[in-house]
Short mmCIF file of C-alpha atoms in Angstrom, two decimals:
data_model
loop_
_atom_site.label_atom_id
_atom_site.label_comp_id
_atom_site.label_asym_id
_atom_site.label_seq_id
_atom_site.Cartn_x
_atom_site.Cartn_y
_atom_site.Cartn_z
CA MET A 1 10.55 256.49 250.52
CA SER A 2 13.74 256.57 252.57
CA ARG A 3 15.96 253.64 253.46
CA LEU A 4 14.89 254.11 257.08
CA ASP A 5 11.26 253.64 256.08
CA LEU A 6 12.17 250.43 254.29
CA ASN A 7 14.19 249.17 257.29
CA ARG A 8 12.03 250.58 260.04
CA ASN A 9 12.49 249.21 263.52
CA GLU A 10 11.58 250.21 267.04
CA SER A 11 15.14 251.05 268.12
CA ILE A 12 15.69 253.47 265.26
CA ASP A 13 12.31 255.10 265.87
CA GLU A 14 13.23 255.48 269.55
CA LEU A 15 16.52 257.16 268.65
CA LEU A 16 14.83 259.54 266.22
CA ALA A 17 12.15 260.38 268.81
CA ALA A 18 14.90 261.10 271.36
CA ILE A 19 16.57 263.48 268.90
CA LEU A 20 13.26 265.23 268.27
CA SER A 21 12.80 265.73 272.01
CA ILE A 22 15.99 267.81 272.35
CA LYS A 23 15.05 271.25 273.62
CA ASP A 24 18.12 273.43 273.11
CA MET A 25 21.73 273.52 271.91
CA GLU A 26 23.16 272.66 275.34
CA GLN A 27 21.03 269.52 275.63
CA CYS A 28 21.80 268.64 272.01
CA ARG A 29 25.54 269.02 272.55
CA ALA A 30 25.40 266.87 275.71
CA PHE A 31 23.34 264.14 274.04
CA PHE A 32 25.54 263.87 270.97
CA SER A 33 28.68 264.08 273.10
CA ASP A 34 27.48 260.98 274.94
CA LEU A 35 26.10 259.24 271.84
CA CYS A 36 28.92 259.73 269.33
CA THR A 37 32.68 259.85 269.24
CA VAL A 38 34.35 263.10 268.22
CA GLN A 39 35.35 261.41 264.95
CA GLU A 40 31.75 260.39 264.21
CA LEU A 41 30.53 263.94 264.82
CA LYS A 42 33.30 265.27 262.58
CA VAL A 43 32.20 262.93 259.77
CA PHE A 44 28.54 263.96 260.18
CA SER A 45 29.47 267.64 260.14
CA GLN A 46 31.62 267.16 257.04
CA ARG A 47 28.73 265.47 255.24
CA LEU A 48 26.45 268.38 256.05
CA GLN A 49 29.09 270.85 254.83
CA VAL A 50 29.43 268.90 251.58
CA ALA A 51 25.66 268.94 251.03
CA LYS A 52 25.46 272.69 251.71
CA ARG A 53 28.31 273.40 249.31
CA LEU A 54 26.86 271.18 246.58
CA LEU A 55 23.54 272.99 246.90
CA ASP A 56 25.44 276.28 246.62
CA GLY A 57 26.96 275.05 243.34
CA GLN A 58 30.56 274.55 244.43
CA THR A 59 32.73 272.16 242.45
CA TYR A 60 33.87 268.78 243.73
CA GLU A 61 37.49 269.96 243.72
CA THR A 62 36.72 273.05 245.82
CA ILE A 63 34.70 270.97 248.28
CA ARG A 64 37.36 268.26 248.46
CA SER A 65 40.13 270.74 249.21
CA GLU A 66 38.17 272.90 251.67
CA VAL A 67 36.21 270.23 253.58
CA GLY A 68 38.81 267.47 253.39
CA VAL A 69 36.64 264.62 252.16
CA SER A 70 37.14 262.21 249.29
CA SER A 71 35.54 262.53 245.88
CA ALA A 72 33.66 259.31 246.68
CA THR A 73 32.05 260.95 249.71
CA ILE A 74 31.06 263.98 247.65
CA THR A 75 29.59 261.71 244.97
CA ARG A 76 27.60 259.76 247.55
CA ILE A 77 26.14 262.95 249.03
CA SER A 78 25.42 264.34 245.56
CA THR A 79 23.52 261.14 244.75
CA GLU A 80 21.49 261.50 247.96
CA LEU A 81 20.68 265.10 247.05
CA GLN A 82 19.43 263.96 243.64
CA PHE A 83 17.71 260.68 244.47
CA GLY A 84 17.46 260.42 248.26
CA ALA A 85 14.64 261.15 250.67
CA GLY A 86 15.26 264.91 250.69
CA GLY A 87 16.60 265.03 254.22
CA TYR A 88 19.71 267.08 253.52
CA ARG A 89 17.82 269.71 251.53
CA SER A 90 15.00 269.91 254.09
CA VAL A 91 17.32 270.39 257.08
CA ILE A 92 19.56 272.86 255.25
CA ASP A 93 16.53 274.90 254.14
CA SER A 94 15.10 274.86 257.68
CA ALA A 95 18.42 276.03 259.11
CA LYS A 96 18.55 278.89 256.58
CA ASP A 97 15.00 279.92 257.52
CA GLU A 98 15.92 279.98 261.22
CA GLU A 99 18.94 282.19 260.51
CA LYS A 100 16.68 284.84 258.96
#
């Protein structure tokens, strides 16, 4: 069970439903441009890059130097990959399937 399931509320469900309703990249870019700051989007994208690289077997040092995040961030994401709800792995796998 994810932390969101444990802390479920209507506002979060509404946000997630809004994200699921996005139809294409242009609408997605516009929504997230309005929703988040550039810095927030950069942080989210870095986290996804870290997860992808960890799943590819890269070392913490390589990830830290190439992505520009702290070892603490890498450790946190590694912990989520091992013990979390499976969201990173699921989305990364789905994206790989769509590329094929």
